[in-house]
Amino acid sequence: MVSFNTYNFLLVALVGVSFVQCNIEYDDIPTNVLVTTETAHCFDEARGAQCLTQVKAEGGKLTVNFSLNTTACDSECQTSKGYKYYQVKLCFSDKSIEERPWRKHKDEIKKDKQCKKSLKDDIEFTAEGGSLEYEFDDAQPGATYYVTVFTKNNDGDYLSYGTTLGSTGYFEIDPYQPVDDGLKTGAAIMSAISIVILIGCFVNEHQQKKE
């Protein structure tokens, strides 16, 4: 018969495992995911840098390619670790989080605001990986970015990751700039005035010809 102390030990062990799983940090997992974007190679994270590919915030598309580095983790490793899914995340560059605490980097992956936006969750895992085409909307802030791809197990625990920082580097989101309602009204009025002036000129010219 299992003693009460044994039950307590097992309970503490389970709680401890759960705590560790929920508090996984970047340094806790290997970097064995290969990640690239179909953008120009650029390692200058300053906004407006000449090498940066500009992606529109409204309707702009980004293609991300990813796969597992099988040299670092072979099929036996993949089975033992329980690789199940990929997750693709968008990350602000270090320059784009300066003086912006709401984008602050955290070592704990689930709390990291620098890489908060998920482009796609639960992509079925294969060692060969795949690609994701993502279309941005007008709410995406203008900034410089890179991409991080994680692998996860069936319980959603992070197993490994990789970024574009060592491959294609950074790209820039060109922010959506809506036209002010006042400008729209002004443009409409100017168009109407232009039409009236053109009609007036036409009538005047026609009258002069008659005279």
mmCIF file of C-alpha atoms in Angstrom:
data_model
loop_
_atom_site.group_PDB
_atom_site.id
_atom_site.type_symbol
_atom_site.label_atom_id
_atom_site.label_comp_id
_atom_site.label_asym_id
_atom_site.label_seq_id
_atom_site.Cartn_x
_atom_site.Cartn_y
_atom_site.Cartn_z
ATOM 1 C CA MET A 1 0.000 0.000 0.000
ATOM 2 C CA VAL A 2 1.357 3.419 -0.980
ATOM 3 C CA SER A 3 1.962 5.628 2.039
ATOM 4 C CA PHE A 4 0.661 9.157 2.528
ATOM 5 C CA ASN A 5 4.234 10.482 2.353
ATOM 6 C CA THR A 6 4.702 8.824 -1.029
ATOM 7 C CA TYR A 7 1.554 10.509 -2.329
ATOM 8 C CA ASN A 8 2.869 13.829 -1.055
ATOM 9 C CA PHE A 9 6.193 13.269 -2.770
ATOM 10 C CA LEU A 10 4.527 12.410 -6.081
ATOM 11 C CA LEU A 11 2.254 15.441 -5.834
ATOM 12 C CA VAL A 12 5.187 17.767 -5.166
ATOM 13 C CA ALA A 13 7.116 16.197 -8.041
ATOM 14 C CA LEU A 14 4.210 16.701 -10.441
ATOM 15 C CA VAL A 15 3.753 20.300 -9.357
ATOM 16 C CA GLY A 16 7.474 20.862 -9.776
ATOM 17 C CA VAL A 17 7.454 19.412 -13.286
ATOM 18 C CA SER A 18 4.441 21.540 -14.211
ATOM 19 C CA PHE A 19 6.180 24.634 -12.872
ATOM 20 C CA VAL A 20 9.316 23.915 -14.892
ATOM 21 C CA GLN A 21 7.297 23.246 -18.045
ATOM 22 C CA CYS A 22 5.354 26.491 -17.647
ATOM 23 C CA ASN A 23 8.469 28.581 -17.033
ATOM 24 C CA ILE A 24 10.668 27.519 -19.928
ATOM 25 C CA GLU A 25 13.290 30.102 -20.838
ATOM 26 C CA TYR A 26 15.221 30.535 -24.066
ATOM 27 C CA ASP A 27 18.411 29.211 -22.475
ATOM 28 C CA ASP A 28 16.596 26.029 -21.434
ATOM 29 C CA ILE A 29 16.058 24.774 -24.987
ATOM 30 C CA PRO A 30 18.365 24.193 -27.984
ATOM 31 C CA THR A 31 18.508 26.319 -31.136
ATOM 32 C CA ASN A 32 18.016 23.620 -33.749
ATOM 33 C CA VAL A 33 15.371 25.206 -36.005
ATOM 34 C CA LEU A 34 16.510 26.748 -39.303
ATOM 35 C CA VAL A 35 14.509 29.862 -40.215
ATOM 36 C CA THR A 36 14.598 32.226 -43.194
ATOM 37 C CA THR A 37 12.282 34.829 -44.669
ATOM 38 C CA GLU A 38 11.942 35.645 -48.352
ATOM 39 C CA THR A 39 13.339 39.120 -47.821
ATOM 40 C CA ALA A 40 16.703 40.699 -48.579
ATOM 41 C CA HIS A 41 19.517 39.756 -46.212
ATOM 42 C CA CYS A 42 19.812 42.648 -43.770
ATOM 43 C CA PHE A 43 21.491 42.782 -40.380
ATOM 44 C CA ASP A 44 20.965 46.494 -39.771
ATOM 45 C CA GLU A 45 17.964 46.848 -37.447
ATOM 46 C CA ALA A 46 17.692 50.638 -37.668
ATOM 47 C CA ARG A 47 14.459 51.795 -39.284
ATOM 48 C CA GLY A 48 15.023 53.119 -42.769
ATOM 49 C CA ALA A 49 18.237 51.137 -43.290
ATOM 50 C CA GLN A 50 18.911 50.773 -46.992
ATOM 51 C CA CYS A 51 19.115 46.978 -46.949
ATOM 52 C CA LEU A 52 15.759 46.445 -45.207
ATOM 53 C CA THR A 53 12.903 44.924 -47.193
ATOM 54 C CA GLN A 54 9.774 47.047 -46.756
ATOM 55 C CA VAL A 55 6.566 45.098 -46.083
ATOM 56 C CA LYS A 56 3.288 47.021 -46.100
ATOM 57 C CA ALA A 57 1.226 46.910 -42.901
ATOM 58 C CA GLU A 58 -2.006 46.720 -44.892
ATOM 59 C CA GLY A 59 -2.001 43.703 -47.184
ATOM 60 C CA GLY A 60 1.768 43.209 -47.194
ATOM 61 C CA LYS A 61 2.869 39.573 -47.234
ATOM 62 C CA LEU A 62 5.781 37.777 -45.595
ATOM 63 C CA THR A 63 6.919 34.238 -46.396
ATOM 64 C CA VAL A 64 8.711 32.302 -43.646
ATOM 65 C CA ASN A 65 10.578 29.044 -44.328
ATOM 66 C CA PHE A 66 11.515 26.692 -41.500
ATOM 67 C CA SER A 67 12.883 23.196 -40.883
ATOM 68 C CA LEU A 68 14.642 21.205 -38.193
ATOM 69 C CA ASN A 69 18.427 20.979 -38.224
ATOM 70 C CA THR A 70 18.616 17.184 -38.389
ATOM 71 C CA THR A 71 22.367 17.276 -37.794
ATOM 72 C CA ALA A 72 21.622 18.657 -34.343
ATOM 73 C CA CYS A 73 18.597 16.408 -33.751
ATOM 74 C CA ASP A 74 18.212 13.141 -35.695
ATOM 75 C CA SER A 75 15.083 10.982 -35.935
ATOM 76 C CA GLU A 76 15.812 9.247 -32.626
ATOM 77 C CA CYS A 77 16.183 12.639 -30.949
ATOM 78 C CA GLN A 78 12.933 13.850 -32.503
ATOM 79 C CA THR A 79 11.041 10.813 -31.219
ATOM 80 C CA SER A 80 12.466 11.008 -27.716
ATOM 81 C CA LYS A 81 11.736 14.729 -27.422
ATOM 82 C CA GLY A 82 8.189 14.356 -28.725
ATOM 83 C CA TYR A 83 8.227 17.018 -31.433
ATOM 84 C CA LYS A 84 4.642 17.693 -32.495
ATOM 85 C CA TYR A 85 4.171 21.270 -33.744
ATOM 86 C CA TYR A 86 5.872 24.378 -35.058
ATOM 87 C CA GLN A 87 4.875 27.860 -33.925
ATOM 88 C CA VAL A 88 5.892 30.972 -35.899
ATOM 89 C CA LYS A 89 6.282 34.242 -33.984
ATOM 90 C CA LEU A 90 7.001 37.817 -35.030
ATOM 91 C CA CYS A 91 9.587 39.650 -32.915
ATOM 92 C CA PHE A 92 10.492 43.314 -32.602
ATOM 93 C CA SER A 93 14.168 44.139 -33.090
ATOM 94 C CA ASP A 94 16.100 45.380 -30.062
ATOM 95 C CA LYS A 95 16.015 48.927 -31.432
ATOM 96 C CA SER A 96 12.238 48.764 -31.820
ATOM 97 C CA ILE A 97 11.718 47.916 -28.146
ATOM 98 C CA GLU A 98 13.848 50.768 -26.781
ATOM 99 C CA GLU A 99 11.829 52.982 -24.397
ATOM 100 C CA ARG A 100 8.771 50.808 -25.047
ATOM 101 C CA PRO A 101 8.197 48.716 -21.909
ATOM 102 C CA TRP A 102 5.113 47.093 -23.439
ATOM 103 C CA ARG A 103 7.516 45.342 -25.852
ATOM 104 C CA LYS A 104 10.062 44.388 -23.183
ATOM 105 C CA HIS A 105 12.097 41.211 -23.614
ATOM 106 C CA LYS A 106 11.594 38.454 -21.052
ATOM 107 C CA ASP A 107 13.773 35.358 -20.719
ATOM 108 C CA GLU A 108 10.672 33.266 -20.029
ATOM 109 C CA ILE A 109 9.231 32.504 -23.462
ATOM 110 C CA LYS A 110 5.551 32.748 -22.548
ATOM 111 C CA LYS A 111 6.084 36.171 -20.956
ATOM 112 C CA ASP A 112 8.343 37.607 -23.659
ATOM 113 C CA LYS A 113 6.664 40.734 -25.047
ATOM 114 C CA GLN A 114 9.349 41.212 -27.688
ATOM 115 C CA CYS A 115 8.074 38.099 -29.470
ATOM 116 C CA LYS A 116 4.435 38.241 -28.406
ATOM 117 C CA LYS A 117 2.656 38.091 -31.773
ATOM 118 C CA SER A 118 2.070 34.572 -33.104
ATOM 119 C CA LEU A 119 1.744 34.369 -36.875
ATOM 120 C CA LYS A 120 0.693 30.718 -36.791
ATOM 121 C CA ASP A 121 0.227 28.111 -34.057
ATOM 122 C CA ASP A 122 0.192 24.330 -34.193
ATOM 123 C CA ILE A 123 1.757 23.724 -37.607
ATOM 124 C CA GLU A 124 2.187 19.962 -37.818
ATOM 125 C CA PHE A 125 5.807 18.987 -37.247
ATOM 126 C CA THR A 126 7.980 17.314 -39.859
ATOM 127 C CA ALA A 127 11.763 17.445 -39.920
ATOM 128 C CA GLU A 128 11.552 18.863 -43.442
ATOM 129 C CA GLY A 129 9.487 21.742 -42.095
ATOM 130 C CA GLY A 130 7.533 23.950 -44.443
ATOM 131 C CA SER A 131 6.647 27.551 -45.172
ATOM 132 C CA LEU A 132 4.090 30.089 -44.056
ATOM 133 C CA GLU A 133 2.787 33.060 -46.019
ATOM 134 C CA TYR A 134 1.369 35.664 -43.666
ATOM 135 C CA GLU A 135 -0.606 38.767 -44.657
ATOM 136 C CA PHE A 136 -0.402 41.769 -42.334
ATOM 137 C CA ASP A 137 -3.297 44.075 -41.515
ATOM 138 C CA ASP A 138 -3.337 47.826 -40.937
ATOM 139 C CA ALA A 139 -2.965 47.386 -37.157
ATOM 140 C CA GLN A 140 0.626 46.147 -37.430
ATOM 141 C CA PRO A 141 2.990 48.788 -35.957
ATOM 142 C CA GLY A 142 5.745 50.228 -38.082
ATOM 143 C CA ALA A 143 9.058 48.798 -36.795
ATOM 144 C CA THR A 144 11.932 46.497 -37.682
ATOM 145 C CA TYR A 145 11.325 42.815 -37.020
ATOM 146 C CA TYR A 146 12.762 39.324 -37.135
ATOM 147 C CA VAL A 147 11.053 35.917 -36.941
ATOM 148 C CA THR A 148 11.380 33.137 -34.366
ATOM 149 C CA VAL A 149 10.072 29.602 -34.922
ATOM 150 C CA PHE A 150 9.557 27.204 -32.008
ATOM 151 C CA THR A 151 8.960 23.465 -31.841
ATOM 152 C CA LYS A 152 6.479 22.195 -29.257
ATOM 153 C CA ASN A 153 5.272 18.869 -27.905
ATOM 154 C CA ASN A 154 1.719 17.610 -27.625
ATOM 155 C CA ASP A 155 1.265 19.462 -24.324
ATOM 156 C CA GLY A 156 2.324 22.768 -25.852
ATOM 157 C CA ASP A 157 5.708 22.865 -24.094
ATOM 158 C CA TYR A 158 8.536 24.581 -25.973
ATOM 159 C CA LEU A 159 11.254 22.153 -27.070
ATOM 160 C CA SER A 160 13.578 24.186 -29.308
ATOM 161 C CA TYR A 161 13.690 27.262 -31.515
ATOM 162 C CA GLY A 162 15.511 29.227 -34.192
ATOM 163 C CA THR A 163 15.472 32.779 -35.543
ATOM 164 C CA THR A 164 16.270 34.718 -38.701
ATOM 165 C CA LEU A 165 18.994 36.658 -36.871
ATOM 166 C CA GLY A 166 21.679 34.336 -38.214
ATOM 167 C CA SER A 167 20.168 33.854 -41.671
ATOM 168 C CA THR A 168 18.178 36.600 -43.402
ATOM 169 C CA GLY A 169 18.153 39.035 -40.484
ATOM 170 C CA TYR A 170 15.612 41.852 -40.225
ATOM 171 C CA PHE A 171 12.842 43.406 -42.307
ATOM 172 C CA GLU A 172 10.704 46.508 -41.796
ATOM 173 C CA ILE A 173 6.957 47.012 -41.601
ATOM 174 C CA ASP A 174 5.834 50.157 -43.400
ATOM 175 C CA PRO A 175 2.945 51.392 -41.203
ATOM 176 C CA TYR A 176 -0.514 52.018 -42.569
ATOM 177 C CA GLN A 177 -1.242 55.744 -42.830
ATOM 178 C CA PRO A 178 -4.977 56.410 -43.207
ATOM 179 C CA VAL A 179 -6.018 59.545 -45.054
ATOM 180 C CA ASP A 180 -7.466 62.149 -42.688
ATOM 181 C CA ASP A 181 -11.219 62.788 -43.117
ATOM 182 C CA GLY A 182 -10.502 66.502 -43.427
ATOM 183 C CA LEU A 183 -8.124 65.854 -46.299
ATOM 184 C CA LYS A 184 -10.721 63.652 -47.991
ATOM 185 C CA THR A 185 -13.336 66.415 -47.654
ATOM 186 C CA GLY A 186 -10.886 69.022 -48.899
ATOM 187 C CA ALA A 187 -9.962 66.894 -51.885
ATOM 188 C CA ALA A 188 -13.645 66.370 -52.733
ATOM 189 C CA ILE A 189 -14.340 70.120 -52.527
ATOM 190 C CA MET A 190 -11.320 70.946 -54.693
ATOM 191 C CA SER A 191 -12.447 68.378 -57.256
ATOM 192 C CA ALA A 192 -15.938 69.905 -57.335
ATOM 193 C CA ILE A 193 -14.514 73.434 -57.710
ATOM 194 C CA SER A 194 -12.236 72.266 -60.517
ATOM 195 C CA ILE A 195 -15.199 70.811 -62.387
ATOM 196 C CA VAL A 196 -17.186 74.061 -61.967
ATOM 197 C CA ILE A 197 -14.222 76.108 -63.215
ATOM 198 C CA LEU A 198 -13.791 73.848 -66.237
ATOM 199 C CA ILE A 199 -17.489 74.130 -67.079
ATOM 200 C CA GLY A 200 -17.314 77.914 -66.662
ATOM 201 C CA CYS A 201 -14.288 78.136 -68.952
ATOM 202 C CA PHE A 202 -16.026 75.988 -71.540
ATOM 203 C CA VAL A 203 -19.198 78.118 -71.468
ATOM 204 C CA ASN A 204 -17.203 81.355 -71.619
ATOM 205 C CA GLU A 205 -15.169 80.135 -74.561
ATOM 206 C CA HIS A 206 -18.318 79.017 -76.343
ATOM 207 C CA GLN A 207 -19.930 82.461 -75.815
ATOM 208 C CA GLN A 208 -16.844 84.239 -77.129
ATOM 209 C CA LYS A 209 -16.944 82.172 -80.305
ATOM 210 C CA LYS A 210 -20.584 83.160 -80.863
ATOM 211 C CA GLU A 211 -19.730 86.851 -80.528
#
